PDB file of C-alpha atoms and ligand atoms in Angstrom:
ATOM      1  CA  UNK L   1       0.000   0.000   0.000  1.00 52.00           C
ATOM      2  CA  UNK L   2       1.303   3.418  -0.841  1.00 57.00           C
ATOM      3  CA  UNK L   3       1.893   5.547   2.225  1.00 66.00           C
ATOM      4  CA  UNK L   4      -0.725   8.230   2.304  1.00 84.00           C
ATOM      5  CA  UNK L   5       0.097  11.910   2.420  1.00 93.00           C
ATOM      6  CA  UNK L   6       0.313  13.666   5.724  1.00 95.00           C
ATOM      7  CA  UNK L   7      -1.262  16.802   4.265  1.00 96.00           C
ATOM      8  CA  UNK L   8      -2.565  17.474   0.790  1.00 96.00           C
ATOM      9  CA  UNK L   9      -3.788  20.631  -0.871  1.00 97.00           C
ATOM     10  CA  UNK L  10      -5.924  20.080  -3.979  1.00 97.00           C
ATOM     11  CA  UNK L  11      -6.619  22.842  -6.489  1.00 98.00           C
ATOM     12  CA  UNK L  12      -6.643  25.481  -3.784  1.00 98.00           C
ATOM     13  CA  UNK L  13      -8.003  28.821  -4.900  1.00 98.00           C
ATOM     14  CA  UNK L  14      -7.996  32.009  -2.913  1.00 98.00           C
ATOM     15  CA  UNK L  15      -8.686  35.597  -3.919  1.00 98.00           C
ATOM     16  CA  UNK L  16      -8.923  38.816  -1.974  1.00 97.00           C
ATOM     17  CA  UNK L  17     -11.413  40.889  -3.947  1.00 96.00           C
ATOM     18  CA  UNK L  18     -10.210  40.934  -7.537  1.00 96.00           C
ATOM     19  CA  UNK L  19      -6.709  39.793  -6.557  1.00 97.00           C
ATOM     20  CA  UNK L  20      -6.290  36.056  -7.104  1.00 98.00           C
ATOM     21  CA  UNK L  21      -3.481  34.910  -4.823  1.00 98.00           C
ATOM     22  CA  UNK L  22      -3.736  31.151  -5.344  1.00 98.00           C
ATOM     23  CA  UNK L  23      -5.180  29.907  -8.612  1.00 98.00           C
ATOM     24  CA  UNK L  24      -5.408  26.145  -8.318  1.00 98.00           C
ATOM     25  CA  UNK L  25      -2.461  25.190  -6.133  1.00 98.00           C
ATOM     26  CA  UNK L  26      -1.914  21.519  -5.352  1.00 98.00           C
ATOM     27  CA  UNK L  27       0.786  20.019  -3.210  1.00 97.00           C
ATOM     28  CA  UNK L  28       1.321  16.813  -1.296  1.00 96.00           C
ATOM     29  CA  UNK L  29       3.296  16.594   1.919  1.00 97.00           C
ATOM     30  CA  UNK L  30       4.364  13.007   2.642  1.00 95.00           C
ATOM     31  CA  UNK L  31       4.713  11.912   6.269  1.00 94.00           C
ATOM     32  CA  UNK L  32       8.192  12.468   7.645  1.00 95.00           C
ATOM     33  CA  UNK L  33       9.161  14.904   4.898  1.00 96.00           C
ATOM     34  CA  UNK L  34      10.467  18.446   4.978  1.00 98.00           C
ATOM     35  CA  UNK L  35       8.704  20.636   2.425  1.00 98.00           C
ATOM     36  CA  UNK L  36       9.641  24.271   1.805  1.00 98.00           C
ATOM     37  CA  UNK L  37       7.255  26.670   0.114  1.00 98.00           C
ATOM     38  CA  UNK L  38       9.281  29.357  -1.636  1.00 96.00           C
ATOM     39  CA  UNK L  39       8.469  32.264  -3.917  1.00 93.00           C
ATOM     40  CA  UNK L  40       8.847  36.002  -4.182  1.00 89.00           C
ATOM     41  CA  UNK L  41       7.482  38.446  -1.676  1.00 90.00           C
ATOM     42  CA  UNK L  42       3.694  38.533  -1.971  1.00 94.00           C
ATOM     43  CA  UNK L  43       3.527  35.296  -3.972  1.00 95.00           C
ATOM     44  CA  UNK L  44       1.060  33.752  -1.524  1.00 97.00           C
ATOM     45  CA  UNK L  45       3.301  31.635   0.684  1.00 96.00           C
ATOM     46  CA  UNK L  46       1.811  32.744   3.981  1.00 96.00           C
ATOM     47  CA  UNK L  47      -1.713  32.599   2.568  1.00 98.00           C
ATOM     48  CA  UNK L  48      -1.081  29.003   1.445  1.00 98.00           C
ATOM     49  CA  UNK L  49       0.405  28.018   4.808  1.00 97.00           C
ATOM     50  CA  UNK L  50      -2.554  29.550   6.620  1.00 96.00           C
ATOM     51  CA  UNK L  51      -4.977  27.679   4.376  1.00 97.00           C
ATOM     52  CA  UNK L  52      -3.150  24.385   4.897  1.00 96.00           C
ATOM     53  CA  UNK L  53      -3.331  24.876   8.671  1.00 94.00           C
ATOM     54  CA  UNK L  54      -6.988  25.889   8.537  1.00 92.00           C
ATOM     55  CA  UNK L  55      -6.354  29.407   9.797  1.00 92.00           C
ATOM     56  CA  UNK L  56      -7.730  30.931   6.618  1.00 95.00           C
ATOM     57  CA  UNK L  57     -10.743  29.693   4.615  1.00 95.00           C
ATOM     58  CA  UNK L  58     -10.239  28.855   0.946  1.00 96.00           C
ATOM     59  CA  UNK L  59     -12.540  29.836  -1.926  1.00 97.00           C
ATOM     60  CA  UNK L  60     -12.439  26.441  -3.601  1.00 97.00           C
ATOM     61  CA  UNK L  61     -10.386  23.281  -3.608  1.00 97.00           C
ATOM     62  CA  UNK L  62      -9.667  21.078  -0.593  1.00 96.00           C
ATOM     63  CA  UNK L  63      -7.161  20.593   2.162  1.00 96.00           C
ATOM     64  CA  UNK L  64      -6.892  16.995   3.332  1.00 96.00           C
ATOM     65  CA  UNK L  65      -5.075  16.155   6.533  1.00 95.00           C
ATOM     66  CA  UNK L  66      -4.244  13.100   8.589  1.00 93.00           C
ATOM     67  CA  UNK L  67      -6.283  12.640  11.731  1.00 90.00           C
ATOM     68  CA  UNK L  68      -3.785  11.046  14.100  1.00 87.00           C
ATOM     69  CA  UNK L  69      -6.383  10.385  16.765  1.00 82.00           C
ATOM     70  CA  UNK L  70      -7.907   7.802  14.406  1.00 79.00           C
ATOM     71  CA  UNK L  71      -5.172   5.854  12.621  1.00 73.00           C
ATOM     72  CA  UNK L  72      -7.731   3.960  10.549  1.00 77.00           C
ATOM     73  CA  UNK L  73      -9.309   7.116   9.185  1.00 75.00           C
ATOM     74  CA  UNK L  74      -8.539   8.211   5.664  1.00 78.00           C
ATOM     75  CA  UNK L  75      -7.395  11.762   5.091  1.00 90.00           C
ATOM     76  CA  UNK L  76     -10.040  14.145   6.317  1.00 92.00           C
ATOM     77  CA  UNK L  77     -11.194  17.384   4.689  1.00 92.00           C
ATOM     78  CA  UNK L  78     -10.194  20.131   7.084  1.00 89.00           C
ATOM     79  CA  UNK L  79     -13.043  22.441   6.089  1.00 88.00           C
ATOM     80  CA  UNK L  80     -15.668  19.723   6.511  1.00 89.00           C
ATOM     81  CA  UNK L  81     -14.704  18.961  10.098  1.00 89.00           C
ATOM     82  CA  UNK L  82     -16.702  20.248  13.035  1.00 88.00           C
ATOM     83  CA  UNK L  83     -14.938  22.375  15.585  1.00 88.00           C
ATOM     84  CA  UNK L  84     -14.172  19.497  17.966  1.00 89.00           C
ATOM     85  CA  UNK L  85     -12.776  17.264  15.242  1.00 88.00           C
ATOM     86  CA  UNK L  86     -10.678  20.114  13.918  1.00 89.00           C
ATOM     87  CA  UNK L  87      -9.271  20.819  17.382  1.00 87.00           C
ATOM     88  CA  UNK L  88      -8.487  17.121  17.728  1.00 88.00           C
ATOM     89  CA  UNK L  89      -6.532  17.094  14.466  1.00 90.00           C
ATOM     90  CA  UNK L  90      -4.703  20.238  15.496  1.00 90.00           C
ATOM     91  CA  UNK L  91      -3.606  18.705  18.788  1.00 90.00           C
ATOM     92  CA  UNK L  92      -0.806  17.079  16.802  1.00 91.00           C
ATOM     93  CA  UNK L  93       0.286  20.281  15.115  1.00 94.00           C
ATOM     94  CA  UNK L  94       2.407  23.217  16.101  1.00 94.00           C
ATOM     95  CA  UNK L  95       2.798  26.465  14.193  1.00 94.00           C
ATOM     96  CA  UNK L  96       5.788  28.785  14.587  1.00 93.00           C
ATOM     97  CA  UNK L  97       4.577  32.131  13.281  1.00 92.00           C
ATOM     98  CA  UNK L  98       6.780  34.646  11.516  1.00 90.00           C
ATOM     99  CA  UNK L  99       6.560  37.096  14.399  1.00 89.00           C
ATOM    100  CA  UNK L 100       6.488  34.296  16.990  1.00 91.00           C
ATOM    101  CA  UNK L 101       3.070  35.250  18.396  1.00 92.00           C
ATOM    102  CA  UNK L 102       4.232  34.915  21.985  1.00 93.00           C
ATOM    103  CA  UNK L 103       1.599  35.894  24.540  1.00 92.00           C
ATOM    104  CA  UNK L 104       2.319  38.587  27.089  1.00 92.00           C
ATOM    105  CA  UNK L 105       3.717  36.994  30.226  1.00 94.00           C
ATOM    106  CA  UNK L 106       6.785  34.954  30.989  1.00 96.00           C
ATOM    107  CA  UNK L 107       8.548  32.369  28.900  1.00 97.00           C
ATOM    108  CA  UNK L 108       7.242  29.711  31.306  1.00 97.00           C
ATOM    109  CA  UNK L 109       3.639  30.909  30.859  1.00 96.00           C
ATOM    110  CA  UNK L 110       4.020  30.850  27.102  1.00 96.00           C
ATOM    111  CA  UNK L 111       5.132  27.244  26.983  1.00 96.00           C
ATOM    112  CA  UNK L 112       2.977  25.958  29.848  1.00 96.00           C
ATOM    113  CA  UNK L 113      -0.352  27.390  28.675  1.00 94.00           C
ATOM    114  CA  UNK L 114      -1.012  24.845  25.935  1.00 92.00           C
ATOM    115  CA  UNK L 115       0.070  21.986  28.205  1.00 94.00           C
ATOM    116  CA  UNK L 116      -2.349  23.129  30.910  1.00 94.00           C
ATOM    117  CA  UNK L 117      -5.178  23.402  28.407  1.00 92.00           C
ATOM    118  CA  UNK L 118      -4.641  20.273  26.358  1.00 90.00           C
ATOM    119  CA  UNK L 119      -2.939  17.656  28.519  1.00 91.00           C
ATOM    120  CA  UNK L 120      -3.543  15.921  31.837  1.00 93.00           C
ATOM    121  CA  UNK L 121      -0.026  16.658  33.033  1.00 94.00           C
ATOM    122  CA  UNK L 122       0.217  17.988  36.582  1.00 96.00           C
ATOM    123  CA  UNK L 123       2.115  21.162  37.451  1.00 96.00           C
ATOM    124  CA  UNK L 124       5.378  19.375  38.196  1.00 96.00           C
ATOM    125  CA  UNK L 125       5.266  17.453  34.925  1.00 95.00           C
ATOM    126  CA  UNK L 126       4.478  20.647  33.012  1.00 96.00           C
ATOM    127  CA  UNK L 127       7.370  22.470  34.644  1.00 97.00           C
ATOM    128  CA  UNK L 128       9.647  19.582  33.663  1.00 96.00           C
ATOM    129  CA  UNK L 129       8.379  19.682  30.071  1.00 94.00           C
ATOM    130  CA  UNK L 130       8.868  23.466  29.894  1.00 96.00           C
ATOM    131  CA  UNK L 131      12.453  23.150  31.098  1.00 96.00           C
ATOM    132  CA  UNK L 132      13.197  20.264  28.803  1.00 92.00           C
ATOM    133  CA  UNK L 133      11.869  22.178  25.780  1.00 92.00           C
ATOM    134  CA  UNK L 134      13.975  25.233  26.611  1.00 94.00           C
ATOM    135  CA  UNK L 135      17.020  23.007  26.960  1.00 91.00           C
ATOM    136  CA  UNK L 136      16.283  21.430  23.593  1.00 88.00           C
ATOM    137  CA  UNK L 137      16.527  24.826  21.894  1.00 88.00           C
ATOM    138  CA  UNK L 138      19.822  25.503  23.698  1.00 88.00           C
ATOM    139  CA  UNK L 139      18.572  28.279  25.956  1.00 92.00           C
ATOM    140  CA  UNK L 140      19.902  28.782  29.466  1.00 95.00           C
ATOM    141  CA  UNK L 141      16.774  27.621  31.284  1.00 96.00           C
ATOM    142  CA  UNK L 142      17.282  29.450  34.573  1.00 96.00           C
ATOM    143  CA  UNK L 143      18.173  32.609  32.725  1.00 96.00           C
ATOM    144  CA  UNK L 144      15.102  32.789  30.477  1.00 96.00           C
ATOM    145  CA  UNK L 145      12.274  30.915  32.142  1.00 97.00           C
ATOM    146  CA  UNK L 146      11.034  33.881  34.208  1.00 97.00           C
ATOM    147  CA  UNK L 147      11.783  36.496  31.576  1.00 97.00           C
ATOM    148  CA  UNK L 148       8.945  38.476  30.144  1.00 96.00           C
ATOM    149  CA  UNK L 149       8.212  38.440  26.423  1.00 93.00           C
ATOM    150  CA  UNK L 150       9.410  42.036  26.173  1.00 93.00           C
ATOM    151  CA  UNK L 151      12.817  41.151  27.615  1.00 94.00           C
ATOM    152  CA  UNK L 152      13.720  38.707  24.842  1.00 94.00           C
ATOM    153  CA  UNK L 153      15.932  39.516  21.871  1.00 90.00           C
ATOM    154  CA  UNK L 154      14.665  38.512  18.407  1.00 88.00           C
ATOM    155  CA  UNK L 155      16.778  35.371  18.379  1.00 88.00           C
ATOM    156  CA  UNK L 156      15.715  34.346  21.879  1.00 92.00           C
ATOM    157  CA  UNK L 157      12.052  34.961  21.088  1.00 93.00           C
ATOM    158  CA  UNK L 158      12.352  32.710  18.044  1.00 91.00           C
ATOM    159  CA  UNK L 159      13.869  29.955  20.169  1.00 92.00           C
ATOM    160  CA  UNK L 160      11.127  30.318  22.757  1.00 95.00           C
ATOM    161  CA  UNK L 161       8.556  30.057  19.954  1.00 94.00           C
ATOM    162  CA  UNK L 162      10.243  26.857  18.766  1.00 92.00           C
ATOM    163  CA  UNK L 163      10.452  25.558  22.355  1.00 93.00           C
ATOM    164  CA  UNK L 164       6.732  26.204  22.743  1.00 94.00           C
ATOM    165  CA  UNK L 165       6.086  24.211  19.577  1.00 92.00           C
ATOM    166  CA  UNK L 166       8.393  21.436  20.712  1.00 90.00           C
ATOM    167  CA  UNK L 167       6.644  21.134  24.089  1.00 92.00           C
ATOM    168  CA  UNK L 168       3.560  19.989  22.192  1.00 91.00           C
ATOM    169  CA  UNK L 169       5.660  17.169  20.694  1.00 88.00           C
ATOM    170  CA  UNK L 170       3.833  17.750  17.400  1.00 92.00           C
ATOM    171  CA  UNK L 171       3.698  15.305  14.524  1.00 94.00           C
ATOM    172  CA  UNK L 172       3.400  18.194  12.090  1.00 95.00           C
ATOM    173  CA  UNK L 173       5.325  21.415  12.582  1.00 96.00           C
ATOM    174  CA  UNK L 174       4.832  24.534  10.487  1.00 97.00           C
ATOM    175  CA  UNK L 175       7.165  27.530  10.275  1.00 95.00           C
ATOM    176  CA  UNK L 176       6.572  30.841   8.503  1.00 96.00           C
ATOM    177  CA  UNK L 177       9.858  32.599   7.610  1.00 93.00           C
ATOM    178  CA  UNK L 178      11.660  31.237  10.682  1.00 90.00           C
ATOM    179  CA  UNK L 179      14.907  33.139  10.067  1.00 90.00           C
ATOM    180  CA  UNK L 180      13.667  36.434   8.663  1.00 87.00           C
ATOM    181  CA  UNK L 181      14.909  39.306  10.793  1.00 83.00           C
ATOM    182  CA  UNK L 182      17.648  37.287  12.520  1.00 83.00           C
ATOM    183  CA  UNK L 183      21.324  38.069  12.120  1.00 84.00           C
ATOM    184  CA  UNK L 184      23.281  35.399  10.210  1.00 86.00           C
ATOM    185  CA  UNK L 185      24.733  33.758  13.314  1.00 85.00           C
ATOM    186  CA  UNK L 186      21.364  33.394  14.977  1.00 84.00           C
ATOM    187  CA  UNK L 187      19.837  32.317  11.680  1.00 88.00           C
ATOM    188  CA  UNK L 188      22.446  29.552  11.563  1.00 90.00           C
ATOM    189  CA  UNK L 189      21.369  28.364  15.014  1.00 87.00           C
ATOM    190  CA  UNK L 190      17.752  28.296  13.872  1.00 89.00           C
ATOM    191  CA  UNK L 191      18.719  26.231  10.795  1.00 92.00           C
ATOM    192  CA  UNK L 192      20.216  23.628  13.113  1.00 91.00           C
ATOM    193  CA  UNK L 193      17.233  23.835  15.410  1.00 89.00           C
ATOM    194  CA  UNK L 194      14.734  23.157  12.629  1.00 93.00           C
ATOM    195  CA  UNK L 195      16.821  20.205  11.495  1.00 94.00           C
ATOM    196  CA  UNK L 196      17.142  18.842  15.037  1.00 91.00           C
ATOM    197  CA  UNK L 197      13.462  19.274  15.833  1.00 90.00           C
ATOM    198  CA  UNK L 198      12.534  17.434  12.649  1.00 94.00           C
ATOM    199  CA  UNK L 199      14.771  14.495  13.534  1.00 93.00           C
ATOM    200  CA  UNK L 200      14.103  14.463  17.255  1.00 87.00           C
ATOM    201  CA  UNK L 201      12.378  11.209  18.172  1.00 83.00           C
ATOM    202  CA  UNK L 202       8.790  11.501  19.299  1.00 83.00           C
ATOM    203  CA  UNK L 203       7.522   9.533  22.264  1.00 79.00           C
ATOM    204  CA  UNK L 204       5.598   7.197  19.942  1.00 84.00           C
ATOM    205  CA  UNK L 205       8.339   7.134  17.268  1.00 83.00           C
ATOM    206  CA  UNK L 206       6.019   8.559  14.615  1.00 86.00           C
ATOM    207  CA  UNK L 207       8.020  10.581  12.102  1.00 91.00           C
ATOM    208  CA  UNK L 208       7.667  14.324  12.234  1.00 95.00           C
ATOM    209  CA  UNK L 209       6.616  16.301   9.176  1.00 97.00           C
ATOM    210  CA  UNK L 210       7.979  19.809   8.648  1.00 97.00           C
ATOM    211  CA  UNK L 211       6.358  22.357   6.349  1.00 98.00           C
ATOM    212  CA  UNK L 212       7.970  25.747   6.117  1.00 97.00           C
ATOM    213  CA  UNK L 213       7.800  28.983   4.207  1.00 96.00           C
ATOM    214  CA  UNK L 214      11.146  30.649   3.669  1.00 93.00           C
ATOM    215  CA  UNK L 215      13.262  33.122   1.765  1.00 83.00           C
ATOM    216  CA  UNK L 216      16.478  31.841   3.261  1.00 89.00           C
ATOM    217  CA  UNK L 217      18.724  30.064   0.792  1.00 88.00           C
ATOM    218  CA  UNK L 218      21.081  28.873   3.510  1.00 91.00           C
ATOM    219  CA  UNK L 219      18.162  27.242   5.256  1.00 93.00           C
ATOM    220  CA  UNK L 220      17.214  25.396   2.063  1.00 95.00           C
ATOM    221  CA  UNK L 221      20.809  24.293   1.674  1.00 93.00           C
ATOM    222  CA  UNK L 222      20.865  22.998   5.238  1.00 94.00           C
ATOM    223  CA  UNK L 223      17.576  21.121   5.031  1.00 96.00           C
ATOM    224  CA  UNK L 224      17.554  19.874   1.434  1.00 96.00           C
ATOM    225  CA  UNK L 225      13.760  19.947   1.542  1.00 97.00           C
ATOM    226  CA  UNK L 226      11.297  19.231  -1.176  1.00 97.00           C
ATOM    227  CA  UNK L 227      10.783  22.642  -2.747  1.00 98.00           C
ATOM    228  CA  UNK L 228       7.411  23.924  -3.866  1.00 98.00           C
ATOM    229  CA  UNK L 229       7.756  27.247  -5.644  1.00 97.00           C
ATOM    230  CA  UNK L 230       4.875  29.655  -6.165  1.00 97.00           C
ATOM    231  CA  UNK L 231       4.769  32.144  -9.023  1.00 95.00           C
ATOM    232  CA  UNK L 232       1.813  33.824 -10.702  1.00 96.00           C
ATOM    233  CA  UNK L 233      -0.564  32.207  -8.209  1.00 97.00           C
ATOM    234  CA  UNK L 234       0.461  28.693  -9.226  1.00 98.00           C
ATOM    235  CA  UNK L 235       3.058  26.065  -8.432  1.00 98.00           C
ATOM    236  CA  UNK L 236       5.869  26.577 -10.947  1.00 97.00           C
ATOM    237  CA  UNK L 237       8.249  24.012  -9.450  1.00 97.00           C
ATOM    238  CA  UNK L 238       7.760  21.005  -7.189  1.00 98.00           C
ATOM    239  CA  UNK L 239      10.682  18.687  -6.575  1.00 97.00           C
ATOM    240  CA  UNK L 240      13.807  17.865  -4.592  1.00 97.00           C
ATOM    241  CA  UNK L 241      16.139  20.676  -3.531  1.00 96.00           C
ATOM    242  CA  UNK L 242      18.970  19.487  -5.770  1.00 96.00           C
ATOM    243  CA  UNK L 243      16.709  19.596  -8.818  1.00 97.00           C
ATOM    244  CA  UNK L 244      15.549  23.052  -7.771  1.00 97.00           C
ATOM    245  CA  UNK L 245      19.075  24.435  -7.661  1.00 94.00           C
ATOM    246  CA  UNK L 246      19.742  22.985 -11.133  1.00 94.00           C
ATOM    247  CA  UNK L 247      16.392  23.954 -12.591  1.00 95.00           C
ATOM    248  CA  UNK L 248      16.587  26.008 -15.779  1.00 94.00           C
ATOM    249  CA  UNK L 249      13.189  27.491 -14.941  1.00 95.00           C
ATOM    250  CA  UNK L 250      13.538  31.289 -15.166  1.00 93.00           C
ATOM    251  CA  UNK L 251      11.529  31.784 -11.943  1.00 91.00           C
ATOM    252  CA  UNK L 252      13.852  29.423 -10.084  1.00 92.00           C
ATOM    253  CA  UNK L 253      17.011  30.994 -11.538  1.00 91.00           C
ATOM    254  CA  UNK L 254      15.826  34.474 -10.697  1.00 88.00           C
ATOM    255  CA  UNK L 255      14.803  33.445  -7.219  1.00 84.00           C
ATOM    256  CA  UNK L 256      18.055  31.642  -6.440  1.00 85.00           C
ATOM    257  CA  UNK L 257      20.028  34.688  -7.513  1.00 84.00           C
ATOM    258  CA  UNK L 258      17.797  37.225  -5.808  1.00 69.00           C
ATOM    259  CA  UNK L 259      17.053  35.349  -2.635  1.00 52.00           C
ATOM    260  CA  UNK L 260      19.944  36.526  -0.433  1.00 50.00           C
ATOM    261  CA  UNK L 261      19.136  40.135  -1.277  1.00 50.00           C
ATOM    262  CA  UNK L 262      15.439  39.597  -0.587  1.00 48.00           C
ATOM    263  CA  UNK L 263      16.321  37.991   2.688  1.00 48.00           C
ATOM    264  CA  UNK L 264      18.516  40.881   3.764  1.00 48.00           C
ATOM    265  CA  UNK L 265      15.933  43.405   2.701  1.00 48.00           C
ATOM    266  CA  UNK L 266      13.259  41.759   4.840  1.00 47.00           C
ATOM    267  CA  UNK L 267      15.648  41.472   7.751  1.00 43.00           C
ATOM    268  CA  UNK L 268      16.086  45.207   8.084  1.00 41.00           C
TER     269      UNK L 268
HETATM  270  N1  ADP K   1      -6.113  39.351   4.542  1.00 66.46           N
HETATM  271  C1  ADP K   1      -5.741  39.803   3.341  1.00 66.46           C
HETATM  272  N2  ADP K   1      -6.497  40.683   2.672  1.00 66.46           N
HETATM  273  C2  ADP K   1      -6.146  41.137   1.450  1.00 66.46           C
HETATM  274  N3  ADP K   1      -5.035  40.743   0.799  1.00 66.46           N
HETATM  275  C3  ADP K   1      -4.244  39.862   1.417  1.00 66.46           C
HETATM  276  C4  ADP K   1      -4.550  39.337   2.721  1.00 66.46           C
HETATM  277  N4  ADP K   1      -3.581  38.471   3.076  1.00 66.46           N
HETATM  278  C5  ADP K   1      -2.695  38.456   2.050  1.00 66.46           C
HETATM  279  N5  ADP K   1      -3.093  39.285   1.052  1.00 66.46           N
HETATM  280  C6  ADP K   1      -2.395  39.494  -0.209  1.00 66.46           C
HETATM  281  O1  ADP K   1      -2.095  38.222  -0.767  1.00 66.46           O
HETATM  282  C7  ADP K   1      -0.831  38.259  -1.390  1.00 66.46           C
HETATM  283  C8  ADP K   1       0.035  37.152  -0.843  1.00 66.46           C
HETATM  284  O2  ADP K   1       0.325  37.425   0.508  1.00 66.46           O
HETATM  285  P1  ADP K   1       1.278  36.514   1.369  1.00 66.46           P
HETATM  286  O3  ADP K   1       0.818  35.099   1.299  1.00 66.46           O
HETATM  287  O4  ADP K   1       1.336  37.120   2.721  1.00 66.46           O
HETATM  288  O5  ADP K   1       2.674  36.675   0.621  1.00 66.46           O
HETATM  289  P2  ADP K   1       4.077  36.012   0.978  1.00 66.46           P
HETATM  290  O6  ADP K   1       4.387  35.091  -0.156  1.00 66.46           O
HETATM  291  O7  ADP K   1       5.037  37.160   1.007  1.00 66.46           O
HETATM  292  O8  ADP K   1       3.941  35.322   2.288  1.00 66.46           O
HETATM  293  C9  ADP K   1      -0.255  39.646  -1.165  1.00 66.46           C
HETATM  294  O9  ADP K   1      -0.491  40.426  -2.319  1.00 66.46           O
HETATM  295  C10 ADP K   1      -1.062  40.170  -0.004  1.00 66.46           C
HETATM  296  O10 ADP K   1      -1.167  41.552  -0.062  1.00 66.46           O
HETATM  297 MG1   MG K   2       4.767  35.629   4.160  1.00 66.46          MG
END
């Protein structure tokens, strides 16, 4: 039997008024894979990610996802699920937003909140999980755990956002521009972090699936993901990283040449 996709977008269309952002975009994310959505600024990467995670409704097409609470279930249509079923599917997901989306409060509060709301862990077990997650992203636990959101540098806030995702022990992890705005050294740490999180064993040994949106050519080089490139509201390339770097496609050539500059521009 062919392994089924972890997530699949089929002919996704999305317009804002007269502006068609996605005009029939399909992509398949196999379980255990790393898939990077790339494309110029404004090409619809974030919109696509938000549709795939159910944060944004689509105009037509479908998003099918794996419901890990029911291993026998086929892929389920995200939009057709009731609220409870959707929450259940999302229990196995974590999203690292471009601007981290940390809540006001301390680092501990940020990581513990989800665990309090969605697990049966007691306070001591939650504290242990919080500390373990901070350690996993190479932060000095005692130094940061009581810090307020406002006291964190950009690089630290990104790590806390990844630690918060990691505490969930998600099967699927989503990142939107995880290195934009970070200096190159910190960006390098985040490259390693994304790689390590992807390969970190889960308690049940299920493989993790990583879907990210990025401008960062170094990150692509580090991860060797499957690359899905958006241009003119469609997928113009879908294939392994090595094929992407060798692709004669003008959009790919232009992007590979322009990407470092785009990245720097956004970082300012
Ligand atoms: N909520 C919205 N309302 C109107 N237009 C939007 C909205 N969200 C995104 N867009 C437009 O959709 C296009 C793609 O946006 P986005 O997915 O954020 O681009 P990027 O590839 O840079 O992540 C842009 O032209 C943006 O202005
Ligand atoms: Mg974006």
